[in-house]
GROMACS .gro file of C-alpha atoms in nm:
model
  314
    1ALA     CA    1   6.035   7.372  11.436
    2GLU     CA    2   6.393   7.298  11.545
    3TYR     CA    3   6.503   7.258  11.182
    4MET     CA    4   6.337   7.589  11.093
    5GLY     CA    5   6.510   7.760  11.382
    6ASP     CA    6   6.849   7.629  11.269
    7ALA     CA    7   6.777   7.745  10.913
    8ILE     CA    8   6.694   8.094  11.039
    9LYS     CA    9   7.015   8.106  11.241
   10ARG     CA   10   7.222   8.002  10.939
   11ALA     CA   11   7.051   8.262  10.720
   12LEU     CA   12   7.108   8.536  10.979
   13ALA     CA   13   7.476   8.445  11.005
   14ARG     CA   14   7.515   8.440  10.627
   15TYR     CA   15   7.350   8.775  10.559
   16PHE     CA   16   7.435   8.953  10.884
   17THR     CA   17   7.611   9.241  10.705
   18ASP     CA   18   7.277   9.346  10.553
   19PRO     CA   19   7.123   9.618  10.776
   20ASP     CA   20   6.771   9.470  10.745
   21VAL     CA   21   6.895   9.128  10.854
   22ARG     CA   22   7.098   9.275  11.140
   23CYS     CA   23   6.790   9.454  11.274
   24PHE     CA   24   6.592   9.130  11.263
   25ALA     CA   25   6.871   8.941  11.440
   26PHE     CA   26   6.902   9.204  11.715
   27ILE     CA   27   6.524   9.200  11.768
   28LEU     CA   28   6.524   8.821  11.799
   29ASN     CA   29   6.802   8.843  12.059
   30ASN     CA   30   6.635   9.119  12.264
   31ARG     CA   31   6.900   9.375  12.175
   32LEU     CA   32   6.665   9.600  11.979
   33HIS     CA   33   6.296   9.681  12.006
   34GLU     CA   34   6.052   9.633  11.720
   35ASP     CA   35   5.955  10.001  11.695
   36TYR     CA   36   6.311  10.084  11.588
   37ILE     CA   37   6.237   9.939  11.243
   38PHE     CA   38   5.974  10.202  11.169
   39ALA     CA   39   6.099  10.493  11.381
   40TYR     CA   40   6.456  10.484  11.253
   41HIS     CA   41   6.549  10.212  11.002
   42TYR     CA   42   6.275  10.261  10.743
   43ALA     CA   43   6.254  10.632  10.825
   44ILE     CA   44   6.620  10.680  10.731
   45LYS     CA   45   6.572  10.491  10.405
   46ARG     CA   46   6.259  10.687  10.319
   47THR     CA   47   6.409  11.024  10.414
   48ALA     CA   48   6.729  10.960  10.218
   49ASN     CA   49   6.525  10.869   9.910
   50GLN     CA   50   6.309  11.179   9.948
   51LEU     CA   51   6.614  11.401   9.989
   52LEU     CA   52   6.775  11.252   9.680
   53LEU     CA   53   6.457  11.309   9.480
   54SER     CA   54   6.437  11.667   9.604
   55MET     CA   55   6.798  11.730   9.505
   56LEU     CA   56   6.733  11.597   9.156
   57ARG     CA   57   6.425  11.816   9.127
   58ILE     CA   58   6.631  12.123   9.221
   59GLU     CA   59   6.911  12.029   8.980
   60ASN     CA   60   6.663  11.961   8.697
   61PRO     CA   61   6.376  12.205   8.745
   62LYS     CA   62   6.246  12.186   8.387
   63ILE     CA   63   6.209  11.813   8.330
   64PRO     CA   64   5.865  11.649   8.383
   65GLU     CA   65   5.793  11.426   8.684
   66THR     CA   66   5.794  11.108   8.475
   67GLU     CA   67   6.150  11.172   8.359
   68LEU     CA   68   6.247  11.281   8.709
   69THR     CA   69   6.124  10.947   8.843
   70LEU     CA   70   6.333  10.759   8.588
   71LEU     CA   71   6.635  10.973   8.675
   72PHE     CA   72   6.575  10.899   9.044
   73GLN     CA   73   6.572  10.523   8.977
   74GLU     CA   74   6.898  10.555   8.785
   75ARG     CA   75   7.064  10.753   9.062
   76ILE     CA   76   6.966  10.500   9.326
   77ALA     CA   77   7.172  10.247   9.131
   78ASP     CA   78   7.450  10.502   9.072
   79SER     CA   79   7.686  10.715   9.283
   80LEU     CA   80   7.666  11.032   9.487
   81THR     CA   81   7.919  11.311   9.444
   82GLN     CA   82   8.100  11.437   9.751
   83ALA     CA   83   7.884  11.750   9.761
   84GLU     CA   84   7.569  11.536   9.749
   85TRP     CA   85   7.661  11.287  10.022
   86VAL     CA   86   7.783  11.568  10.248
   87PHE     CA   87   7.451  11.746  10.196
   88LEU     CA   88   7.254  11.429  10.277
   89ILE     CA   89   7.450  11.380  10.600
   90GLN     CA   90   7.377  11.738  10.703
   91GLN     CA   91   7.005  11.687  10.640
   92LEU     CA   92   6.979  11.345  10.806
   93TYR     CA   93   7.168  11.445  11.122
   94GLN     CA   94   7.166  11.788  11.281
   95ALA     CA   95   7.411  11.716  11.564
   96PRO     CA   96   7.768  11.815  11.461
   97GLN     CA   97   7.919  11.507  11.627
   98ASP     CA   98   7.697  11.277  11.420
   99GLN     CA   99   7.781  11.462  11.099
  100THR     CA  100   8.153  11.436  11.176
  101ARG     CA  101   8.137  11.066  11.257
  102ILE     CA  102   7.939  10.967  10.948
  103THR     CA  103   8.160  11.183  10.725
  104ALA     CA  104   8.462  10.999  10.865
  105LEU     CA  105   8.296  10.661  10.798
  106VAL     CA  106   8.211  10.752  10.438
  107THR     CA  107   8.558  10.894  10.379
  108ALA     CA  108   8.719  10.582  10.522
  109HIS     CA  109   8.509  10.363  10.292
  110ILE     CA  110   8.607  10.570   9.986
  111THR     CA  111   8.976  10.566  10.087
  112GLU     CA  112   8.971  10.189  10.128
  113ALA     CA  113   8.795  10.146   9.791
  114ILE     CA  114   9.062  10.360   9.622
  115ARG     CA  115   9.338  10.159   9.789
  116LYS     CA  116   9.189   9.829   9.669
  117GLU     CA  117   9.140   9.966   9.319
  118LYS     CA  118   9.502  10.082   9.297
  119GLU     CA  119   9.624   9.750   9.434
  120ALA     CA  120   9.418   9.564   9.176
  121ALA     CA  121   9.554   9.790   8.901
  122LYS     CA  122   9.912   9.718   9.010
  123LEU     CA  123   9.850   9.344   9.011
  124LYS     CA  124   9.690   9.363   8.669
  125ALA     CA  125   9.979   9.571   8.532
  126ALA     CA  126  10.230   9.327   8.673
  127ALA     CA  127  10.044   9.032   8.521
  128GLU     CA  128  10.039   9.202   8.182
  129PHE     CA  129  10.404   9.311   8.212
  130SER     CA  130  10.307   9.672   8.153
  131LEU     CA  131  10.335   9.991   8.352
  132VAL     CA  132  10.066  10.253   8.410
  133PRO     CA  133  10.182  10.585   8.259
  134TYR     CA  134  10.275  10.857   8.509
  135SER     CA  135  10.018  11.094   8.357
  136THR     CA  136   9.740  10.838   8.414
  137LEU     CA  137   9.839  10.803   8.778
  138ARG     CA  138   9.825  11.180   8.817
  139ARG     CA  139   9.473  11.189   8.674
  140GLU     CA  140   9.357  10.912   8.908
  141GLU     CA  141   9.488  11.097   9.211
  142THR     CA  142   9.321  11.426   9.120
  143ASP     CA  143   8.998  11.291   8.970
  144ASP     CA  144   8.702  11.430   9.167
  145THR     CA  145   8.496  11.120   9.088
  146LYS     CA  146   8.718  10.928   9.328
  147LEU     CA  147   8.526  11.098   9.610
  148ASN     CA  148   8.198  10.950   9.485
  149ILE     CA  149   8.023  10.670   9.670
  150ALA     CA  150   7.747  10.437   9.557
  151TYR     CA  151   7.412  10.557   9.688
  152ARG     CA  152   7.320  10.217   9.833
  153THR     CA  153   7.658  10.195  10.007
  154PHE     CA  154   7.605  10.540  10.156
  155VAL     CA  155   7.262  10.444  10.291
  156LYS     CA  156   7.407  10.122  10.438
  157ILE     CA  157   7.677  10.320  10.620
  158VAL     CA  158   7.412  10.550  10.769
  159LEU     CA  159   7.188  10.258  10.869
  160ASP     CA  160   7.481  10.075  11.030
  161TYR     CA  161   7.581  10.390  11.218
  162GLN     CA  162   7.231  10.443  11.356
  163LEU     CA  163   7.193  10.076  11.449
  164GLU     CA  164   7.530  10.065  11.623
  165GLY     CA  165   7.443  10.372  11.826
  166TYR     CA  166   7.101  10.248  11.926
  167THR     CA  167   7.214   9.898  12.026
  168ARG     CA  168   7.489  10.058  12.235
  169PHE     CA  169   7.226  10.279  12.398
  170LEU     CA  170   7.017   9.970  12.484
  171ALA     CA  171   7.310   9.743  12.574
  172ASP     CA  172   7.290   9.778  12.954
  173PHE     CA  173   6.911   9.749  12.953
  174SER     CA  174   6.925   9.443  12.727
  175GLU     CA  175   7.172   9.274  12.959
  176LEU     CA  176   6.959   9.356  13.264
  177PHE     CA  177   6.641   9.233  13.093
  178GLN     CA  178   6.804   8.903  13.002
  179GLU     CA  179   6.948   8.858  13.350
  180ILE     CA  180   6.602   8.900  13.505
  181TRP     CA  181   6.450   8.665  13.248
  182ALA     CA  182   6.717   8.401  13.321
  183ARG     CA  183   6.657   8.439  13.694
  184GLY     CA  184   6.285   8.388  13.638
  185LYS     CA  185   6.350   8.077  13.431
  186ALA     CA  186   6.578   7.940  13.702
  187ASN     CA  187   6.300   7.997  13.957
  188ASP     CA  188   6.054   7.819  13.728
  189ASP     CA  189   6.295   7.527  13.687
  190TYR     CA  190   6.337   7.501  14.064
  191ALA     CA  191   5.961   7.518  14.127
  192TYR     CA  192   5.890   7.251  13.865
  193ALA     CA  193   6.159   7.025  14.009
  194GLU     CA  194   5.990   7.050  14.350
  195VAL     CA  195   5.652   6.967  14.193
  196MET     CA  196   5.802   6.662  14.023
  197GLU     CA  197   5.958   6.546  14.349
  198ARG     CA  198   5.622   6.573  14.527
  199TRP     CA  199   5.448   6.395  14.239
  200ALA     CA  200   5.705   6.114  14.240
  201ALA     CA  201   5.666   6.070  14.617
  202ALA     CA  202   5.284   6.069  14.588
  203LYS     CA  203   5.301   5.819  14.300
  204GLU     CA  204   5.521   5.588  14.504
  205ALA     CA  205   5.283   5.609  14.799
  206ASN     CA  206   4.975   5.561  14.581
  207PRO     CA  207   5.035   5.367  14.256
  208GLN     CA  208   4.673   5.438  14.153
  209LEU     CA  209   4.762   5.799  14.065
  210ALA     CA  210   4.773   5.897  13.698
  211ASP     CA  211   5.086   5.792  13.514
  212GLU     CA  212   5.134   6.130  13.346
  213PRO     CA  213   5.341   6.377  13.549
  214PRO     CA  214   5.223   6.739  13.585
  215GLN     CA  215   5.255   6.932  13.260
  216ARG     CA  216   5.510   7.211  13.249
  217VAL     CA  217   5.450   7.544  13.082
  218GLU     CA  218   5.780   7.649  12.927
  219LYS     CA  219   5.890   8.006  12.988
  220ILE     CA  220   5.885   8.202  12.663
  221LYS     CA  221   6.222   8.344  12.565
  222GLY     CA  222   6.234   8.720  12.612
  223VAL     CA  223   5.900   8.752  12.793
  224LEU     CA  224   5.868   8.869  13.155
  225ASN     CA  225   5.580   8.825  13.398
  226GLU     CA  226   5.449   9.101  13.624
  227VAL     CA  227   5.688   9.033  13.912
  228GLU     CA  228   5.990   9.020  13.683
  229PHE     CA  229   5.889   9.342  13.510
  230ALA     CA  230   5.857   9.513  13.849
  231ASP     CA  231   6.206   9.388  13.935
  232LEU     CA  232   6.328   9.532  13.604
  233VAL     CA  233   6.186   9.876  13.683
  234ARG     CA  234   6.333   9.877  14.034
  235ALA     CA  235   6.672   9.764  13.902
  236LEU     CA  236   6.671  10.059  13.662
  237ASP     CA  237   6.566  10.307  13.932
  238PRO     CA  238   6.596  10.189  14.292
  239THR     CA  239   6.419  10.508  14.407
  240VAL     CA  240   6.102  10.443  14.205
  241SER     CA  241   5.780  10.436  14.410
  242ASP     CA  242   5.541  10.141  14.423
  243SER     CA  243   5.271  10.354  14.261
  244ASP     CA  244   5.502  10.433  13.967
  245VAL     CA  245   5.586  10.065  13.929
  246THR     CA  246   5.213   9.989  13.920
  247SER     CA  247   5.161  10.258  13.656
  248TYR     CA  248   5.443  10.121  13.440
  249LEU     CA  249   5.301   9.772  13.476
  250ALA     CA  250   4.951   9.883  13.379
  251GLU     CA  251   5.089  10.046  13.065
  252ALA     CA  252   5.311   9.752  12.975
  253ASP     CA  253   5.043   9.488  13.035
  254PRO     CA  254   4.701   9.659  13.015
  255PHE     CA  255   4.512   9.329  12.969
  256GLU     CA  256   4.699   9.154  13.253
  257THR     CA  257   4.829   8.871  13.036
  258GLY     CA  258   5.147   8.830  13.239
  259ARG     CA  259   5.350   8.846  12.918
  260ILE     CA  260   5.566   9.155  12.871
  261THR     CA  261   5.813   9.152  12.583
  262PHE     CA  262   6.145   9.332  12.548
  263SER     CA  263   6.001   9.563  12.283
  264ARG     CA  264   5.707   9.655  12.505
  265SER     CA  265   5.941   9.718  12.796
  266VAL     CA  266   6.151   9.959  12.589
  267ALA     CA  267   5.841  10.140  12.466
  268VAL     CA  268   5.704  10.190  12.817
  269LEU     CA  269   6.034  10.263  12.993
  270GLY     CA  270   6.189  10.477  12.717
  271ASP     CA  271   6.203  10.801  12.916
  272LEU     CA  272   6.342  10.622  13.219
  273LEU     CA  273   6.609  10.458  13.002
  274LYS     CA  274   6.718  10.795  12.867
  275SER     CA  275   6.746  10.951  13.212
  276VAL     CA  276   6.940  10.651  13.344
  277ALA     CA  277   7.178  10.662  13.043
  278MET     CA  278   7.221  11.037  13.083
  279ALA     CA  279   7.305  11.005  13.453
  280LYS     CA  280   7.555  10.726  13.378
  281ASP     CA  281   7.728  10.916  13.098
  282LEU     CA  282   7.752  11.237  13.298
  283ALA     CA  283   7.890  11.048  13.595
  284GLU     CA  284   8.153  10.873  13.383
  285ASP     CA  285   8.292  11.148  13.164
  286GLY     CA  286   8.069  11.454  13.171
  287ALA     CA  287   7.931  11.383  12.822
  288GLN     CA  288   7.674  11.619  12.680
  289PRO     CA  289   7.312  11.498  12.701
  290ALA     CA  290   7.266  11.541  12.323
  291ALA     CA  291   7.484  11.237  12.266
  292LEU     CA  292   7.277  11.008  12.484
  293THR     CA  293   6.982  10.932  12.260
  294ALA     CA  294   7.154  10.680  12.034
  295HIS     CA  295   7.246  10.918  11.751
  296ASN     CA  296   7.014  11.203  11.674
  297PHE     CA  297   6.855  11.119  11.340
  298SER     CA  298   6.665  11.435  11.259
  299GLY     CA  299   6.414  11.300  11.009
  300SER     CA  300   6.450  11.624  10.813
  301ASP     CA  301   6.163  11.752  10.607
  302PRO     CA  302   6.281  11.693  10.247
  303SER     CA  303   6.062  11.976  10.122
  304ASP     CA  304   6.264  12.230  10.321
  305LEU     CA  305   6.552  12.264  10.076
  306SER     CA  306   6.545  12.635  10.004
  307PHE     CA  307   6.920  12.660  10.050
  308ALA     CA  308   7.009  12.341   9.861
  309ASN     CA  309   7.144  12.521   9.554
  310GLU     CA  310   7.414  12.672   9.773
  311VAL     CA  311   7.526  12.327   9.886
  312ILE     CA  312   7.502  12.110   9.578
  313THR     CA  313   7.752  12.209   9.313
  314HIS     CA  314   7.889  12.021   9.019
   0.00000   0.00000   0.00000
């Protein structure tokens, strides 16, 4: 089990730039809840694919579905024009601040790619003792295709943006959750040490006692008991009533197992987390509430593209 755990850690470190792997790593470290995968991560992938397919259908209204599917597969492995990736951003995110931020990220990626390409061209020209004609340079600078971006790269930028926003939204709660868990483990360690001391003293007084010391039940990483969960709720909202704490607890642990995970805590306390984050943001800098829900992915209906012809031009 230890070897497997080390192998997982090495794999996560190696492939951490992949959005799927990053989500898994954040979930393992109680920085992200499991529902995020379906509510945002896969939803963004699915919606982007559906939007791309809808755009292709609008651009090619006369081709049959079989050919459209093949065209869609080709475009997934190809690039988006500037008009297309701008349109996708507008459909994926309705909040202007999100649209502006993602546009800046995509533009920065394209600019950096162009810089690296030009640098590579200069190195190649120098190695071959040849110069790139002035006219060629002019064409490169004005070529509209330079504003294209690979579809998969675009989706990765959007996924990274959403993940960064959501982990930032949960950062304070994650830290609080782990502090309470660590405090609970410390209490368990102290209680077990006392039990061992009493057992050792009893064994010394009566050698006939069993040789095996009392078994210890290890505290599961990232799992709270009822008392710790109640402490978590009260730490989030010191004004919360005992009846509300009981209600939260009943929802978080309906079968009274005494095992409440980070993901379950986020699911149950989601509304409370949003109000706490909103109050904190407003107190700090008067931010608008719309920016407090970890980026507002709209999950647009891809079928509602009646105005798409006005946006997508070639």
